[in-house]
PDB file of C-alpha atoms in Angstrom:
ATOM      1  CA  ILE N1232       0.104   0.017   0.214  1.00  0.00           C
ATOM      2  CA  PRO N1233       1.486   3.408  -1.055  1.00  0.00           C
ATOM      3  CA  GLU N1234       1.815   6.021   1.832  1.00  0.00           C
ATOM      4  CA  ARG N1235      -0.574   8.237   0.451  1.00  0.00           C
ATOM      5  CA  HIS N1236      -3.363   5.577   0.821  1.00  0.00           C
ATOM      6  CA  LYS N1237      -2.621   4.419   4.365  1.00  0.00           C
ATOM      7  CA  LEU N1238      -5.300   7.133   5.675  1.00  0.00           C
ATOM      8  CA  ILE N1239      -7.855   5.794   3.223  1.00  0.00           C
ATOM      9  CA  GLN N1240      -7.167   2.378   4.274  1.00  0.00           C
ATOM     10  CA  ILE N1241      -7.631   3.155   8.165  1.00  0.00           C
ATOM     11  CA  LYS N1242     -10.768   5.153   7.529  1.00  0.00           C
ATOM     12  CA  SER N1243     -12.477   3.016   5.213  1.00  0.00           C
ATOM     13  CA  LYS N1244     -15.304   0.803   5.966  1.00  0.00           C
ATOM     14  CA  GLY N1245     -15.125  -0.868   2.651  1.00  0.00           C
ATOM     15  CA  TYR N1246     -16.460   2.122   0.806  1.00  0.00           C
ATOM     16  CA  LEU N1247     -13.684   4.158  -0.193  1.00  0.00           C
ATOM     17  CA  MET N1248     -11.636   3.819  -3.152  1.00  0.00           C
ATOM     18  CA  ASN N1249      -7.873   5.133  -3.623  1.00  0.00           C
ATOM     19  CA  PRO N1250      -7.684   7.685  -6.259  1.00  0.00           C
ATOM     20  CA  SER N1251      -5.555   7.448  -9.157  1.00  0.00           C
ATOM     21  CA  VAL N1252      -1.724   8.965  -9.034  1.00  0.00           C
ATOM     22  CA  ALA N1253      -3.274  12.060 -11.532  1.00  0.00           C
ATOM     23  CA  LEU N1254      -6.190  12.680  -8.905  1.00  0.00           C
ATOM     24  CA  PHE N1255      -3.918  12.580  -6.171  1.00  0.00           C
ATOM     25  CA  HIS N1256      -1.757  15.129  -7.470  1.00  0.00           C
ATOM     26  CA  LEU N1257      -4.449  17.329  -8.615  1.00  0.00           C
ATOM     27  CA  LEU N1258      -5.765  17.156  -5.032  1.00  0.00           C
ATOM     28  CA  SER N1259      -2.599  17.927  -3.424  1.00  0.00           C
ATOM     29  CA  THR N1260      -1.889  20.815  -5.715  1.00  0.00           C
ATOM     30  CA  ALA N1261      -5.556  22.413  -4.904  1.00  0.00           C
ATOM     31  CA  GLU N1262      -4.735  22.081  -1.220  1.00  0.00           C
ATOM     32  CA  LYS N1263      -1.279  23.363  -1.783  1.00  0.00           C
ATOM     33  CA  GLY N1264      -2.961  26.153  -3.802  1.00  0.00           C
ATOM     34  CA  VAL N1265      -5.616  26.652  -0.954  1.00  0.00           C
ATOM     35  CA  ILE N1266      -2.751  26.894   1.669  1.00  0.00           C
ATOM     36  CA  GLU N1267      -0.580  29.407   0.098  1.00  0.00           C
ATOM     37  CA  ALA N1268      -3.435  31.860  -1.153  1.00  0.00           C
ATOM     38  CA  THR N1269      -4.623  32.089   2.063  1.00  0.00           C
ATOM     39  CA  GLN N1270      -1.664  32.131   4.007  1.00  0.00           C
ATOM     40  CA  TYR N1271      -0.972  35.651   3.492  1.00  0.00           C
ATOM     41  CA  GLY N1272      -3.952  37.461   2.349  1.00  0.00           C
ATOM     42  CA  GLU N1273      -7.408  37.855   3.835  1.00  0.00           C
ATOM     43  CA  ILE N1274     -10.223  35.770   2.613  1.00  0.00           C
ATOM     44  CA  ASN N1275     -12.227  37.226   0.156  1.00  0.00           C
ATOM     45  CA  ALA N1276     -14.488  36.993  -2.843  1.00  0.00           C
ATOM     46  CA  ASP N1277     -11.537  36.398  -5.453  1.00  0.00           C
ATOM     47  CA  MET N1278      -9.875  33.726  -3.390  1.00  0.00           C
ATOM     48  CA  LEU N1279     -11.207  30.914  -5.756  1.00  0.00           C
ATOM     49  CA  PHE N1280      -9.716  32.463  -8.713  1.00  0.00           C
ATOM     50  CA  GLU N1281      -6.535  33.046  -6.754  1.00  0.00           C
ATOM     51  CA  ILE N1282      -6.324  29.404  -5.961  1.00  0.00           C
ATOM     52  CA  MET N1283      -7.388  28.241  -9.545  1.00  0.00           C
ATOM     53  CA  GLU N1284      -4.366  30.721 -10.651  1.00  0.00           C
ATOM     54  CA  LEU N1285      -1.937  28.916  -8.752  1.00  0.00           C
ATOM     55  CA  ILE N1286      -3.240  25.244  -9.485  1.00  0.00           C
ATOM     56  CA  ASN N1287      -2.648  26.508 -13.492  1.00  0.00           C
ATOM     57  CA  GLU N1288       0.895  27.686 -12.332  1.00  0.00           C
ATOM     58  CA  GLU N1289       1.744  24.207 -11.190  1.00  0.00           C
ATOM     59  CA  LYS N1290       0.647  22.966 -14.735  1.00  0.00           C
ATOM     60  CA  ASN N1291      -1.451  20.273 -13.533  1.00  0.00           C
ATOM     61  CA  PRO N1292      -3.054  17.749 -16.374  1.00  0.00           C
ATOM     62  CA  VAL N1293      -6.472  18.686 -15.112  1.00  0.00           C
ATOM     63  CA  THR N1294      -7.865  18.270 -18.857  1.00  0.00           C
ATOM     64  CA  PHE N1295      -6.487  14.810 -18.917  1.00  0.00           C
ATOM     65  CA  LEU N1296      -8.374  13.335 -15.838  1.00  0.00           C
ATOM     66  CA  GLY N1297     -11.353  11.561 -16.260  1.00  0.00           C
ATOM     67  CA  CYS N1298     -13.116  10.971 -19.404  1.00  0.00           C
ATOM     68  CA  GLU N1299     -15.838  12.632 -21.935  1.00  0.00           C
ATOM     69  CA  LYS N1300     -18.512  11.010 -20.052  1.00  0.00           C
ATOM     70  CA  HIS N1301     -17.406  11.971 -16.434  1.00  0.00           C
ATOM     71  CA  ASN N1302     -15.738  15.252 -17.371  1.00  0.00           C
ATOM     72  CA  TYR N1303     -18.595  17.255 -15.762  1.00  0.00           C
ATOM     73  CA  GLU N1304     -19.313  15.178 -12.920  1.00  0.00           C
ATOM     74  CA  PHE N1305     -15.419  15.461 -11.903  1.00  0.00           C
ATOM     75  CA  THR N1306     -15.290  19.145 -12.390  1.00  0.00           C
ATOM     76  CA  LYS N1307     -18.553  19.341 -10.169  1.00  0.00           C
ATOM     77  CA  ASN N1308     -16.632  17.374  -7.623  1.00  0.00           C
ATOM     78  CA  ILE N1309     -13.485  19.668  -7.939  1.00  0.00           C
ATOM     79  CA  ARG N1310     -15.758  22.599  -7.253  1.00  0.00           C
ATOM     80  CA  PHE N1311     -17.302  21.379  -4.455  1.00  0.00           C
ATOM     81  CA  TYR N1312     -13.764  20.471  -3.094  1.00  0.00           C
ATOM     82  CA  LEU N1313     -12.622  24.025  -3.297  1.00  0.00           C
ATOM     83  CA  ILE N1314     -16.135  25.565  -1.986  1.00  0.00           C
ATOM     84  CA  THR N1315     -15.862  23.368   0.868  1.00  0.00           C
ATOM     85  CA  ARG N1316     -12.345  24.176   1.878  1.00  0.00           C
ATOM     86  CA  MET N1317     -13.381  28.058   1.823  1.00  0.00           C
ATOM     87  CA  PHE N1318     -16.377  27.419   3.930  1.00  0.00           C
ATOM     88  CA  PHE N1319     -13.932  25.795   6.562  1.00  0.00           C
ATOM     89  CA  LEU N1320     -11.246  28.679   5.956  1.00  0.00           C
ATOM     90  CA  THR N1321     -13.812  31.516   6.585  1.00  0.00           C
ATOM     91  CA  LYS N1322     -15.333  29.675   9.665  1.00  0.00           C
ATOM     92  CA  GLN N1323     -11.919  29.653  11.025  1.00  0.00           C
ATOM     93  CA  ALA N1324     -11.020  33.236  10.087  1.00  0.00           C
ATOM     94  CA  ASN N1325     -14.431  34.064  11.742  1.00  0.00           C
ATOM     95  CA  ARG N1326     -13.506  32.497  14.647  1.00  0.00           C
ATOM     96  CA  ASN N1327     -10.173  34.164  15.179  1.00  0.00           C
ATOM     97  CA  ASP N1328     -11.834  37.638  14.574  1.00  0.00           C
ATOM     98  CA  ASN N1329     -14.602  36.825  17.268  1.00  0.00           C
ATOM     99  CA  VAL N1330     -11.588  35.715  19.701  1.00  0.00           C
ATOM    100  CA  GLU N1331     -10.054  39.090  19.171  1.00  0.00           C
ATOM    101  CA  ARG N1332     -13.212  41.212  19.380  1.00  0.00           C
ATOM    102  CA  GLU N1333     -13.899  39.829  22.629  1.00  0.00           C
ATOM    103  CA  LYS N1334     -10.899  40.650  24.138  1.00  0.00           C
ATOM    104  CA  THR N1335     -11.171  44.021  22.820  1.00  0.00           C
ATOM    105  CA  LYS N1336     -14.296  44.109  24.686  1.00  0.00           C
ATOM    106  CA  GLU N1337     -13.129  42.758  27.905  1.00  0.00           C
ATOM    107  CA  LYS N1338     -10.096  45.102  27.683  1.00  0.00           C
ATOM    108  CA  ARG N1339     -12.778  48.163  27.313  1.00  0.00           C
ATOM    109  CA  LYS N1340     -14.583  46.858  30.658  1.00  0.00           C
ATOM    110  CA  SER N1341     -11.770  46.859  32.291  1.00  0.00           C
ATOM    111  CA  LEU N1342     -10.983  50.668  31.626  1.00  0.00           C
ATOM    112  CA  LYS N1343     -12.379  53.189  33.749  1.00  0.00           C
ATOM    113  CA  LEU N1344     -12.204  57.056  33.964  1.00  0.00           C
ATOM    114  CA  VAL N1345     -11.095  58.091  36.962  1.00  0.00           C
ATOM    115  CA  LYS N1346     -10.338  61.811  38.492  1.00  0.00           C
ATOM    116  CA  THR N1347      -6.782  62.468  39.618  1.00  0.00           C
ATOM    117  CA  ASN N1348      -4.668  65.645  40.736  1.00  0.00           C
ATOM    118  CA  VAL N1349      -1.551  66.380  39.370  1.00  0.00           C
ATOM    119  CA  GLN N1350       0.939  68.121  41.988  1.00  0.00           C
ATOM    120  CA  ASN N1351       2.359  70.534  39.855  1.00  0.00           C
ATOM    121  CA  ASP N1352      -1.082  71.603  38.018  1.00  0.00           C
ATOM    122  CA  PRO N1353      -3.963  72.383  40.364  1.00  0.00           C
ATOM    123  CA  ASN N1354      -5.988  71.573  37.353  1.00  0.00           C
ATOM    124  CA  MET N1355      -7.993  68.096  37.293  1.00  0.00           C
ATOM    125  CA  TYR N1356      -7.651  65.897  34.695  1.00  0.00           C
ATOM    126  CA  PHE N1357      -8.778  62.568  33.965  1.00  0.00           C
ATOM    127  CA  GLN N1358      -6.859  59.580  33.536  1.00  0.00           C
ATOM    128  CA  ILE N1359      -7.876  56.080  32.530  1.00  0.00           C
ATOM    129  CA  GLU N1360      -7.020  53.059  34.955  1.00  0.00           C
ATOM    130  CA  GLU N1361      -7.460  49.615  34.174  1.00  0.00           C
ATOM    131  CA  THR N1362      -9.658  47.811  36.871  1.00  0.00           C
ATOM    132  CA  ASN N1363     -11.640  44.557  37.270  1.00  0.00           C
ATOM    133  CA  ALA N1364     -15.165  44.916  36.052  1.00  0.00           C
ATOM    134  CA  VAL N1365     -16.430  43.709  39.260  1.00  0.00           C
ATOM    135  CA  GLU N1366     -14.250  46.172  41.453  1.00  0.00           C
ATOM    136  CA  THR N1367     -15.840  49.030  39.292  1.00  0.00           C
ATOM    137  CA  VAL N1368     -19.531  48.104  40.017  1.00  0.00           C
ATOM    138  CA  ILE N1369     -18.490  47.572  43.709  1.00  0.00           C
ATOM    139  CA  GLN N1370     -16.686  51.000  43.851  1.00  0.00           C
ATOM    140  CA  MET N1371     -20.250  52.618  42.291  1.00  0.00           C
ATOM    141  CA  LYS N1372     -22.200  51.048  44.870  1.00  0.00           C
ATOM    142  CA  LYS N1373     -20.308  52.103  47.663  1.00  0.00           C
ATOM    143  CA  LYS N1374     -20.161  55.497  46.464  1.00  0.00           C
ATOM    144  CA  ARG N1375     -23.891  55.669  46.048  1.00  0.00           C
ATOM    145  CA  LYS N1376     -24.340  54.484  49.507  1.00  0.00           C
ATOM    146  CA  ARG N1377     -22.023  57.303  50.711  1.00  0.00           C
ATOM    147  CA  LYS N1378     -23.723  59.770  48.786  1.00  0.00           C
ATOM    148  CA  SER N1379     -27.026  58.547  49.834  1.00  0.00           C
ATOM    149  CA  GLY N1380     -25.769  58.685  53.293  1.00  0.00           C
ATOM    150  CA  LYS N1381     -24.693  62.140  53.314  1.00  0.00           C
ATOM    151  CA  SER N1382     -28.092  63.543  51.812  1.00  0.00           C
ATOM    152  CA  ASN N1383     -30.122  61.685  54.555  1.00  0.00           C
ATOM    153  CA  ASN N1384     -27.966  63.677  57.368  1.00  0.00           C
TER     154      ASN N1384
END
């Protein structure tokens, strides 16, 4: 069994077939094109065209795979493969963006505006101080209690 067929043999429950050498090279080139196209740039609408250009640069014998009878079906399968890969790449990119967005949101929550005095400057100014969001809520409640206690006296 060639090295490239070992995973198929492991995963197969008797239904998977081993691809031809030409098909294996085409799919390897397609995957290489997907990785190269998405490695440095952002995922956008032109990504599939960029991947196809990278595949064409490899001079892959795409037209020699399959026969006249199965050409259309084969093209549909390659298209499905590329669309599926783009779906998962987009999903991962969105997940990464959401993680960054959450980090930014948490940092914003932990910042509060605090009034401070500068020794040389009699004017007051505001400074951003990093605090825990829970501490900020507790401090605000204490201030409200103090203010309400002073107004009752």
